[in-house]
mmCIF file of C-alpha atoms in Angstrom:
data_model
loop_
_atom_site.group_PDB
_atom_site.id
_atom_site.type_symbol
_atom_site.label_atom_id
_atom_site.label_comp_id
_atom_site.label_asym_id
_atom_site.label_seq_id
_atom_site.Cartn_x
_atom_site.Cartn_y
_atom_site.Cartn_z
ATOM 1 C CA MET A 76 0.000 0.000 0.000
ATOM 2 C CA ASP A 77 1.323 3.466 -0.907
ATOM 3 C CA ASP A 78 1.883 5.272 2.374
ATOM 4 C CA ALA A 79 1.346 8.664 0.761
ATOM 5 C CA ALA A 80 -1.999 7.901 -0.817
ATOM 6 C CA PRO A 81 -5.195 8.441 1.222
ATOM 7 C CA GLU A 82 -7.686 5.621 1.418
ATOM 8 C CA THR A 83 -11.036 4.945 2.997
ATOM 9 C CA LEU A 84 -11.093 2.015 5.389
ATOM 10 C CA ARG A 85 -14.073 -0.264 5.704
ATOM 11 C CA ARG A 86 -16.136 0.630 8.754
ATOM 12 C CA GLU A 87 -16.982 -1.953 11.347
ATOM 13 C CA SER A 88 -20.429 -0.378 11.681
ATOM 14 C CA HIS A 89 -22.953 0.219 8.943
ATOM 15 C CA GLN A 90 -24.110 3.399 10.682
ATOM 16 C CA GLU A 91 -21.840 5.594 8.548
ATOM 17 C CA ASP A 92 -23.816 8.773 9.009
ATOM 18 C CA ASP A 93 -24.726 8.380 12.698
ATOM 19 C CA ILE A 94 -24.997 11.800 14.269
ATOM 20 C CA ALA A 95 -23.632 12.491 17.724
ATOM 21 C CA PRO A 96 -25.928 13.521 20.581
ATOM 22 C CA GLU A 97 -25.407 16.793 22.365
ATOM 23 C CA PRO A 98 -21.962 16.869 24.034
ATOM 24 C CA PRO A 99 -21.858 15.436 27.576
ATOM 25 C CA GLU A 100 -21.072 17.462 30.654
ATOM 26 C CA HIS A 101 -17.372 17.716 31.279
ATOM 27 C CA ALA A 102 -16.363 15.758 34.350
ATOM 28 C CA SER A 103 -12.842 17.035 34.906
ATOM 29 C CA GLY A 104 -13.778 20.407 36.399
ATOM 30 C CA ARG A 105 -11.225 22.251 34.212
ATOM 31 C CA PRO A 106 -12.169 25.584 32.683
ATOM 32 C CA LEU A 107 -13.663 24.981 29.244
ATOM 33 C CA LEU A 108 -13.841 27.000 26.096
ATOM 34 C CA THR A 109 -17.416 28.054 25.689
ATOM 35 C CA ALA A 110 -19.612 30.426 23.779
ATOM 36 C CA VAL A 111 -20.915 33.544 25.478
ATOM 37 C CA PRO A 112 -22.923 36.473 24.099
ATOM 38 C CA GLU A 113 -21.206 39.666 23.113
ATOM 39 C CA PRO A 114 -21.363 42.253 25.947
ATOM 40 C CA GLU A 115 -24.310 44.608 25.870
ATOM 41 C CA PRO A 116 -23.529 48.354 25.880
ATOM 42 C CA GLU A 117 -23.417 49.705 29.404
ATOM 43 C CA ARG A 118 -26.430 51.708 30.528
ATOM 44 C CA GLU A 119 -25.870 55.227 31.777
ATOM 45 C CA SER A 120 -27.447 54.434 35.143
ATOM 46 C CA ASP A 121 -24.978 51.570 35.660
ATOM 47 C CA ALA A 122 -22.034 53.802 34.791
ATOM 48 C CA GLU A 123 -23.182 56.521 37.225
ATOM 49 C CA SER A 124 -23.672 53.997 40.010
ATOM 50 C CA ARG A 125 -20.221 52.538 39.510
ATOM 51 C CA SER A 126 -18.521 55.923 39.353
ATOM 52 C CA SER A 127 -19.981 56.788 42.756
ATOM 53 C CA SER A 128 -18.228 53.848 44.367
ATOM 54 C CA ALA A 129 -14.590 54.606 45.225
ATOM 55 C CA SER A 130 -13.783 50.921 45.816
ATOM 56 C CA GLU A 131 -14.495 49.865 42.251
ATOM 57 C CA PRO A 132 -12.230 50.670 39.249
ATOM 58 C CA GLU A 133 -13.427 52.741 36.350
ATOM 59 C CA PRO A 134 -14.961 50.511 33.640
ATOM 60 C CA LYS A 135 -13.051 50.291 30.369
ATOM 61 C CA PRO A 136 -14.972 51.533 27.331
ATOM 62 C CA LEU A 137 -16.060 48.847 24.898
ATOM 63 C CA PRO A 138 -14.471 48.944 21.424
ATOM 64 C CA ASP A 139 -16.521 50.224 18.534
ATOM 65 C CA ASP A 140 -18.275 47.685 16.356
ATOM 66 C CA ILE A 141 -16.348 46.826 13.214
ATOM 67 C CA PHE A 142 -17.031 45.320 9.842
ATOM 68 C CA VAL A 143 -16.995 41.621 8.992
ATOM 69 C CA PRO A 144 -17.931 39.747 5.826
ATOM 70 C CA GLU A 145 -21.650 39.139 5.531
ATOM 71 C CA ARG A 146 -22.299 35.968 7.516
ATOM 72 C CA PRO A 147 -24.842 35.440 10.315
ATOM 73 C CA LYS A 148 -23.666 36.896 13.594
ATOM 74 C CA ARG A 149 -23.335 34.400 16.426
ATOM 75 C CA GLU A 150 -21.365 34.396 19.684
ATOM 76 C CA LEU A 151 -17.907 35.254 20.936
ATOM 77 C CA LEU A 152 -15.748 32.500 22.367
ATOM 78 C CA THR A 153 -13.958 32.896 25.685
ATOM 79 C CA LEU A 154 -12.114 30.730 28.173
ATOM 80 C CA ASP A 155 -14.817 31.126 30.816
ATOM 81 C CA LYS A 156 -16.133 27.992 32.494
ATOM 82 C CA PRO A 157 -19.562 27.137 31.046
ATOM 83 C CA GLU A 158 -22.740 26.380 32.911
ATOM 84 C CA PRO A 159 -23.744 22.681 32.810
ATOM 85 C CA PRO A 160 -25.861 22.121 29.679
ATOM 86 C CA ALA A 161 -29.582 21.632 30.143
ATOM 87 C CA ARG A 162 -30.710 18.072 29.438
ATOM 88 C CA PRO A 163 -34.220 17.713 27.991
ATOM 89 C CA ALA A 164 -36.233 14.815 29.334
ATOM 90 C CA THR A 165 -36.488 11.862 26.948
ATOM 91 C CA THR A 166 -38.661 8.793 26.752
ATOM 92 C CA GLY A 167 -37.451 5.627 25.098
ATOM 93 C CA ARG A 168 -34.467 5.479 22.791
ATOM 94 C CA ASP A 169 -33.595 8.715 21.031
ATOM 95 C CA GLU A 170 -32.596 8.223 17.395
ATOM 96 C CA MET A 171 -29.689 10.597 17.977
ATOM 97 C CA MET A 172 -28.188 8.343 20.677
ATOM 98 C CA PRO A 173 -25.681 5.612 19.772
ATOM 99 C CA ARG A 174 -27.021 2.080 19.526
ATOM 100 C CA GLU A 175 -26.085 -0.468 22.151
ATOM 101 C CA GLU A 176 -23.629 -2.199 19.816
ATOM 102 C CA ASP A 177 -21.887 1.148 19.253
ATOM 103 C CA THR A 178 -20.596 1.171 22.834
ATOM 104 C CA LEU A 179 -17.663 -1.047 21.774
ATOM 105 C CA ASP A 180 -14.491 0.688 20.637
ATOM 106 C CA ILE A 181 -12.771 -0.018 17.330
ATOM 107 C CA ALA A 182 -9.061 -0.736 17.729
ATOM 108 C CA GLY A 183 -7.083 2.477 17.548
ATOM 109 C CA SER A 184 -10.114 4.699 18.029
ATOM 110 C CA PRO A 185 -9.699 7.853 20.146
ATOM 111 C CA ARG A 186 -12.817 6.960 22.175
ATOM 112 C CA SER A 187 -11.012 5.381 25.108
ATOM 113 C CA SER A 188 -8.683 8.372 25.516
ATOM 114 C CA LEU A 189 -11.629 10.763 25.361
ATOM 115 C CA ARG A 190 -13.590 8.638 27.833
ATOM 116 C CA ASP A 191 -10.658 8.792 30.273
ATOM 117 C CA ALA A 192 -10.796 12.575 29.943
ATOM 118 C CA GLY A 193 -14.507 12.629 30.793
ATOM 119 C CA LEU A 194 -15.999 12.831 27.271
ATOM 120 C CA ASP A 195 -18.283 10.099 25.962
ATOM 121 C CA VAL A 196 -18.441 10.219 22.161
ATOM 122 C CA PRO A 197 -20.264 7.877 19.752
ATOM 123 C CA LYS A 198 -18.587 5.121 17.775
ATOM 124 C CA MET A 199 -16.154 6.442 15.168
ATOM 125 C CA HIS A 200 -14.774 5.215 11.888
ATOM 126 C CA GLN A 201 -11.550 5.855 10.029
ATOM 127 C CA LEU A 202 -12.169 8.296 7.222
ATOM 128 C CA VAL A 203 -8.674 8.588 5.738
ATOM 129 C CA ARG A 204 -5.394 6.828 6.408
ATOM 130 C CA ARG A 205 -2.045 8.111 5.274
ATOM 131 C CA GLY A 206 0.806 5.836 6.283
ATOM 132 C CA GLU A 207 0.525 5.495 10.053
ATOM 133 C CA ASP A 208 -1.716 8.567 10.382
ATOM 134 C CA ALA A 209 -5.507 8.288 10.387
ATOM 135 C CA VAL A 210 -8.458 10.653 10.587
ATOM 136 C CA TRP A 211 -11.236 9.326 12.847
ATOM 137 C CA THR A 212 -14.683 10.883 12.507
ATOM 138 C CA PHE A 213 -18.251 10.969 13.731
ATOM 139 C CA GLY A 214 -21.199 13.076 12.608
ATOM 140 C CA VAL A 215 -22.409 16.115 14.543
ATOM 141 C CA ARG A 216 -25.491 18.301 14.209
ATOM 142 C CA ALA A 217 -25.069 21.954 13.270
ATOM 143 C CA SER A 218 -26.529 22.979 16.635
ATOM 144 C CA SER A 219 -23.741 21.239 18.575
ATOM 145 C CA ALA A 220 -20.809 21.047 16.136
ATOM 146 C CA LEU A 221 -18.853 23.930 17.652
ATOM 147 C CA THR A 222 -19.582 22.744 21.191
ATOM 148 C CA TRP A 223 -18.149 19.302 20.354
ATOM 149 C CA TRP A 224 -15.045 20.969 18.902
ATOM 150 C CA LEU A 225 -14.627 23.090 22.035
ATOM 151 C CA GLU A 226 -15.062 20.154 24.421
ATOM 152 C CA ILE A 227 -12.558 17.935 22.608
ATOM 153 C CA ARG A 228 -10.042 20.729 22.070
ATOM 154 C CA GLN A 229 -10.065 21.560 25.781
ATOM 155 C CA VAL A 230 -8.806 18.068 26.701
ATOM 156 C CA ALA A 231 -6.476 17.629 23.700
ATOM 157 C CA GLU A 232 -3.321 18.026 25.777
ATOM 158 C CA ALA A 233 -4.440 15.084 27.925
ATOM 159 C CA THR A 234 -5.739 12.855 25.112
ATOM 160 C CA GLY A 235 -3.300 13.659 22.322
ATOM 161 C CA TRP A 236 -6.186 14.063 19.831
ATOM 162 C CA MET A 237 -6.961 17.365 18.100
ATOM 163 C CA PRO A 238 -10.433 18.080 16.643
ATOM 164 C CA VAL A 239 -11.221 19.667 13.277
ATOM 165 C CA LEU A 240 -14.567 20.152 11.518
ATOM 166 C CA LEU A 241 -14.381 18.522 8.082
ATOM 167 C CA GLY A 242 -17.549 19.663 6.354
ATOM 168 C CA PRO A 243 -20.361 17.453 5.001
ATOM 169 C CA PRO A 244 -19.838 13.685 4.583
ATOM 170 C CA GLU A 245 -20.452 13.803 0.826
ATOM 171 C CA ASP A 246 -17.225 15.771 0.340
ATOM 172 C CA TRP A 247 -15.303 12.768 1.671
ATOM 173 C CA ARG A 248 -17.004 9.919 -0.233
ATOM 174 C CA ASP A 249 -13.905 9.401 -2.393
ATOM 175 C CA GLY A 250 -11.676 8.896 0.618
ATOM 176 C CA GLY A 251 -10.719 12.544 0.647
ATOM 177 C CA GLU A 252 -8.866 12.398 -2.678
ATOM 178 C CA ALA A 253 -10.316 15.788 -3.639
ATOM 179 C CA ILE A 254 -9.295 17.307 -0.286
ATOM 180 C CA VAL A 255 -6.125 15.506 0.812
ATOM 181 C CA HIS A 256 -3.433 15.352 -1.879
ATOM 182 C CA GLU A 257 -0.466 13.048 -2.161
ATOM 183 C CA GLY A 258 2.890 14.398 -1.104
ATOM 184 C CA ASP A 259 6.125 13.809 0.709
ATOM 185 C CA ASP A 260 6.644 14.591 4.387
ATOM 186 C CA GLU A 261 4.911 17.985 4.369
ATOM 187 C CA LEU A 262 5.354 18.465 8.110
ATOM 188 C CA ALA A 263 9.122 18.080 7.872
ATOM 189 C CA ARG A 264 9.187 20.412 4.859
ATOM 190 C CA SER A 265 7.287 23.068 6.824
ATOM 191 C CA ALA A 266 10.145 23.296 9.331
ATOM 192 C CA GLY A 267 12.333 24.832 6.626
ATOM 193 C CA ILE A 268 9.809 27.490 5.565
ATOM 194 C CA ASP A 269 10.109 31.062 6.830
ATOM 195 C CA ALA A 270 6.431 32.063 7.032
ATOM 196 C CA ALA A 271 7.132 35.818 6.989
ATOM 197 C CA GLU A 272 9.280 35.484 3.879
ATOM 198 C CA LEU A 273 6.700 33.237 2.224
ATOM 199 C CA LEU A 274 3.914 35.763 2.894
ATOM 200 C CA HIS A 275 6.092 38.581 1.556
ATOM 201 C CA ASP A 276 6.644 36.671 -1.689
ATOM 202 C CA LYS A 277 2.960 35.763 -2.036
ATOM 203 C CA ALA A 278 1.979 39.402 -1.446
ATOM 204 C CA ALA A 279 4.203 40.469 -4.328
ATOM 205 C CA GLU A 280 2.626 37.778 -6.479
ATOM 206 C CA ALA A 281 -0.909 38.845 -5.498
ATOM 207 C CA GLY A 282 -0.282 42.476 -6.399
ATOM 208 C CA GLU A 283 -1.396 45.627 -4.629
ATOM 209 C CA PRO A 284 -4.786 45.177 -2.910
ATOM 210 C CA ALA A 285 -7.566 47.728 -3.193
ATOM 211 C CA ARG A 286 -7.056 50.499 -0.633
ATOM 212 C CA GLY A 287 -9.241 53.236 0.776
ATOM 213 C CA VAL A 288 -11.439 54.347 3.623
ATOM 214 C CA PRO A 289 -13.590 51.449 4.875
ATOM 215 C CA ILE A 290 -17.010 51.608 3.257
ATOM 216 C CA LEU A 291 -18.836 48.609 4.707
ATOM 217 C CA PRO A 292 -20.949 48.534 7.897
ATOM 218 C CA ARG A 293 -18.950 48.311 11.106
ATOM 219 C CA ARG A 294 -19.880 45.421 13.398
ATOM 220 C CA GLY A 295 -18.206 42.634 15.328
ATOM 221 C CA ASP A 296 -17.857 39.072 14.097
ATOM 222 C CA SER A 297 -17.672 35.784 15.954
ATOM 223 C CA ASP A 298 -19.226 33.462 13.425
ATOM 224 C CA PHE A 299 -17.965 30.225 11.911
ATOM 225 C CA ALA A 300 -19.516 29.161 8.616
ATOM 226 C CA THR A 301 -18.734 25.424 8.624
ATOM 227 C CA PRO A 302 -20.779 24.438 11.709
ATOM 228 C CA GLN A 303 -23.938 25.971 10.306
ATOM 229 C CA ARG A 304 -24.869 22.578 8.850
ATOM 230 C CA ASP A 305 -24.494 18.930 9.887
ATOM 231 C CA VAL A 306 -20.845 17.974 9.393
ATOM 232 C CA LEU A 307 -18.187 15.420 10.206
ATOM 233 C CA LEU A 308 -15.952 16.102 13.193
ATOM 234 C CA GLY A 309 -12.488 14.637 12.712
ATOM 235 C CA LEU A 310 -9.875 13.710 15.294
ATOM 236 C CA ILE A 311 -6.179 13.531 14.452
ATOM 237 C CA GLU A 312 -3.439 12.392 16.797
ATOM 238 C CA THR A 313 -1.129 15.394 17.052
ATOM 239 C CA ASP A 314 0.077 17.893 19.620
ATOM 240 C CA ALA A 315 -0.829 21.032 17.614
ATOM 241 C CA GLY A 316 -3.732 21.875 15.336
ATOM 242 C CA TRP A 317 -1.536 23.915 12.972
ATOM 243 C CA LYS A 318 0.157 20.653 11.941
ATOM 244 C CA ILE A 319 -3.064 19.108 10.562
ATOM 245 C CA PRO A 320 -2.913 20.573 7.008
ATOM 246 C CA ALA A 321 0.605 19.130 6.727
ATOM 247 C CA ARG A 322 -0.136 15.762 8.313
ATOM 248 C CA PHE A 323 -2.959 15.358 5.777
ATOM 249 C CA PRO A 324 -1.813 17.675 2.959
ATOM 250 C CA TRP A 325 -4.715 19.968 2.222
ATOM 251 C CA ALA A 326 -5.535 20.548 -1.446
ATOM 252 C CA GLY A 327 -7.990 23.427 -1.056
ATOM 253 C CA SER A 328 -5.550 26.151 -2.116
ATOM 254 C CA THR A 329 -3.342 24.401 -4.649
ATOM 255 C CA ASN A 330 -4.497 26.960 -7.238
ATOM 256 C CA TRP A 331 -2.558 29.510 -5.160
ATOM 257 C CA GLU A 332 0.374 27.098 -4.857
ATOM 258 C CA LEU A 333 -0.015 26.634 -1.128
ATOM 259 C CA TYR A 334 0.326 23.053 0.056
ATOM 260 C CA GLY A 335 0.364 21.322 3.421
ATOM 261 C CA ALA A 336 3.805 22.559 4.444
ATOM 262 C CA GLU A 337 3.020 26.175 3.563
ATOM 263 C CA HIS A 338 -0.225 26.127 5.541
ATOM 264 C CA ALA A 339 1.503 24.613 8.562
ATOM 265 C CA ALA A 340 4.236 27.275 8.491
ATOM 266 C CA ILE A 341 1.755 30.170 8.267
ATOM 267 C CA LEU A 342 -0.620 28.758 10.894
ATOM 268 C CA ARG A 343 2.355 28.115 13.188
ATOM 269 C CA ARG A 344 3.309 31.788 12.857
ATOM 270 C CA TRP A 345 -0.215 32.988 13.649
ATOM 271 C CA HIS A 346 -0.510 30.492 16.506
ATOM 272 C CA ARG A 347 2.634 31.957 18.057
ATOM 273 C CA LEU A 348 1.397 35.540 17.631
ATOM 274 C CA TYR A 349 -2.353 35.195 18.342
ATOM 275 C CA GLU A 350 -2.802 31.607 19.614
ATOM 276 C CA VAL A 351 -4.701 30.814 16.405
ATOM 277 C CA GLU A 352 -6.419 27.404 16.366
ATOM 278 C CA LEU A 353 -7.614 25.446 13.319
ATOM 279 C CA VAL A 354 -11.389 24.907 13.622
ATOM 280 C CA ALA A 355 -12.414 23.721 10.143
ATOM 281 C CA MET A 356 -10.716 22.209 7.092
ATOM 282 C CA THR A 357 -13.263 21.512 4.351
ATOM 283 C CA TYR A 358 -13.122 21.211 0.561
ATOM 284 C CA ASP A 359 -11.901 24.782 -0.053
ATOM 285 C CA VAL A 360 -12.291 26.550 3.317
ATOM 286 C CA LEU A 361 -10.078 26.940 6.363
ATOM 287 C CA GLU A 362 -11.529 28.564 9.480
ATOM 288 C CA LEU A 363 -9.462 29.695 12.435
ATOM 289 C CA TYR A 364 -10.367 30.562 16.025
ATOM 290 C CA VAL A 365 -8.368 33.609 17.177
ATOM 291 C CA PRO A 366 -8.441 34.004 20.981
ATOM 292 C CA HIS A 367 -6.283 37.168 20.903
ATOM 293 C CA PRO A 368 -6.845 39.155 17.702
ATOM 294 C CA PRO A 369 -4.324 41.856 16.784
ATOM 295 C CA ASP A 370 -4.779 45.369 18.097
ATOM 296 C CA ALA A 371 -5.582 48.343 15.892
ATOM 297 C CA GLU A 372 -1.908 49.205 15.438
ATOM 298 C CA ALA A 373 -1.077 45.753 14.046
ATOM 299 C CA ALA A 374 -4.323 45.153 12.159
ATOM 300 C CA LEU A 375 -3.257 46.571 8.786
ATOM 301 C CA GLY A 376 -0.094 44.466 8.776
ATOM 302 C CA VAL A 377 -2.071 41.331 9.591
ATOM 303 C CA ALA A 378 -4.570 42.203 6.854
ATOM 304 C CA HIS A 379 -1.645 42.334 4.392
ATOM 305 C CA GLU A 380 -0.645 38.832 5.532
ATOM 306 C CA ALA A 381 -4.195 37.548 5.236
ATOM 307 C CA TYR A 382 -4.461 38.997 1.726
ATOM 308 C CA ALA A 383 -1.165 37.380 0.717
ATOM 309 C CA TYR A 384 -2.383 34.085 2.175
ATOM 310 C CA CYS A 385 -5.772 34.265 0.437
ATOM 311 C CA PRO A 386 -6.171 37.011 -2.200
ATOM 312 C CA ASP A 387 -9.674 35.698 -2.914
ATOM 313 C CA LEU A 388 -10.776 37.491 0.274
ATOM 314 C CA LEU A 389 -10.903 40.799 -1.572
ATOM 315 C CA ASP A 390 -12.824 39.219 -4.449
ATOM 316 C CA SER A 391 -15.617 37.902 -2.242
ATOM 317 C CA GLY A 392 -17.289 40.902 -0.670
ATOM 318 C CA VAL A 393 -14.465 42.709 1.152
ATOM 319 C CA PRO A 394 -13.740 45.774 -1.029
ATOM 320 C CA THR A 395 -10.608 47.237 0.580
ATOM 321 C CA LEU A 396 -7.650 46.207 2.680
ATOM 322 C CA GLU A 397 -8.799 48.680 5.336
ATOM 323 C CA ASP A 398 -12.157 46.888 5.548
ATOM 324 C CA LEU A 399 -10.315 43.609 6.083
ATOM 325 C CA ALA A 400 -8.033 45.197 8.682
ATOM 326 C CA GLU A 401 -10.960 46.525 10.692
ATOM 327 C CA HIS A 402 -12.495 43.075 10.687
ATOM 328 C CA MET A 403 -9.276 41.481 11.971
ATOM 329 C CA ILE A 404 -8.933 43.841 14.946
ATOM 330 C CA ARG A 405 -11.605 42.073 16.978
ATOM 331 C CA SER A 406 -12.842 39.062 15.060
ATOM 332 C CA LYS A 407 -12.292 35.714 16.734
ATOM 333 C CA ALA A 408 -13.339 33.805 13.592
ATOM 334 C CA TRP A 409 -11.041 34.137 10.562
ATOM 335 C CA TYR A 410 -12.481 32.700 7.354
ATOM 336 C CA PHE A 411 -10.440 31.799 4.266
ATOM 337 C CA ARG A 412 -11.806 30.393 1.036
ATOM 338 C CA TRP A 413 -9.826 29.822 -2.139
ATOM 339 C CA THR A 414 -11.960 29.853 -5.296
#
C-alpha cells in the first residue's frame, strides 16, 4: 500500500452517518472553552452607580463595532467555564443516541482516551489513512458542532487528539482524494519554511490590494460558517492543530500554490502571535479561532498577511484592505476560502 496515498477504510459499523448527541457534561472540572454572548452596551445608570463607588475601578470603554464579511452573527468564544448544559427529558431510545452495539471501541479509536478525559463520544470510523496517520470521525449536528469541537479541544493536551470540523460527509465519499493530496513529508518540509518570507513573496505575487477608507458597515464578528450545517468532526493524533494541514496535505488552495507545508508554516506563525487554532478544514475553506486578535496598530499588517495568504478574500465581498483590517482587529473567527 502506498503510504502517501489516502484511502477509505471499511467501517466496522454500517451506521456511517450516525450523528452524535449533544456533548456530555465535562467531568474534569477544568475551565472549558465556551460560547458567550457579546457584551451589551453599558447603561448610563450603571455607569453613574459605579462611578460613585470609590472601591471599584473605572470601567473600560467597549471597542466600537467593526465590519466583517456578511455571515450570520453568532457568539464570541472565551475561556470562561460554562454552565452545565440543560438536558431535555427523553422517553425511550432517542434516534440521535448511539445504539447499544456502538458502545464497543474499534481498535485504535480515540474513544477510550476521550472517555478517560470525561468525554463520551459515539462510535467512530476511520475516514482517511495516510501511512501510520488516520483521521477518525463521527457526525455532529449543526446545533452542537462547535460545542463538540470546544469540548474535545479543551482536553487535547491530555488525550493527544486534536479536533477539526471537516464539512459534510459527501465531500469525503472518495476517501478525501479531492481534499487531501499526495505528497512527501509535508510536516518536515514546513520546518524549513520562513512564514514571513513566504507571505512577503505571495503578497508580491498577489499584487497591490484595493485600498481606501472602509465603506462597509462596522460590526463585530464571531461566526464560523462550517458548523452551520451537519458535518463530520475529525480527530487527528497530534500535539498542535496547525500541523493538521501538513499531516494530511490539504488541497484546497493548490491553485494559489499553497500546500500542506506552507499552511503549517503560516498557521504556526499565527498560533505563536495570536494563539490561532484550526477549527475547520473543508473542501476549499479553512476557518481559524483567534483568541487574541491583533490590536488596531497591528491590524493593517495582519490584513496584508491575510491577503497574501488568500487574495480571494478581496474578491468575495471585502472591497478594501482597510475593511479587512478593521475586521481582523476584533474578530475571533477568521475565514479563508480559495476559489
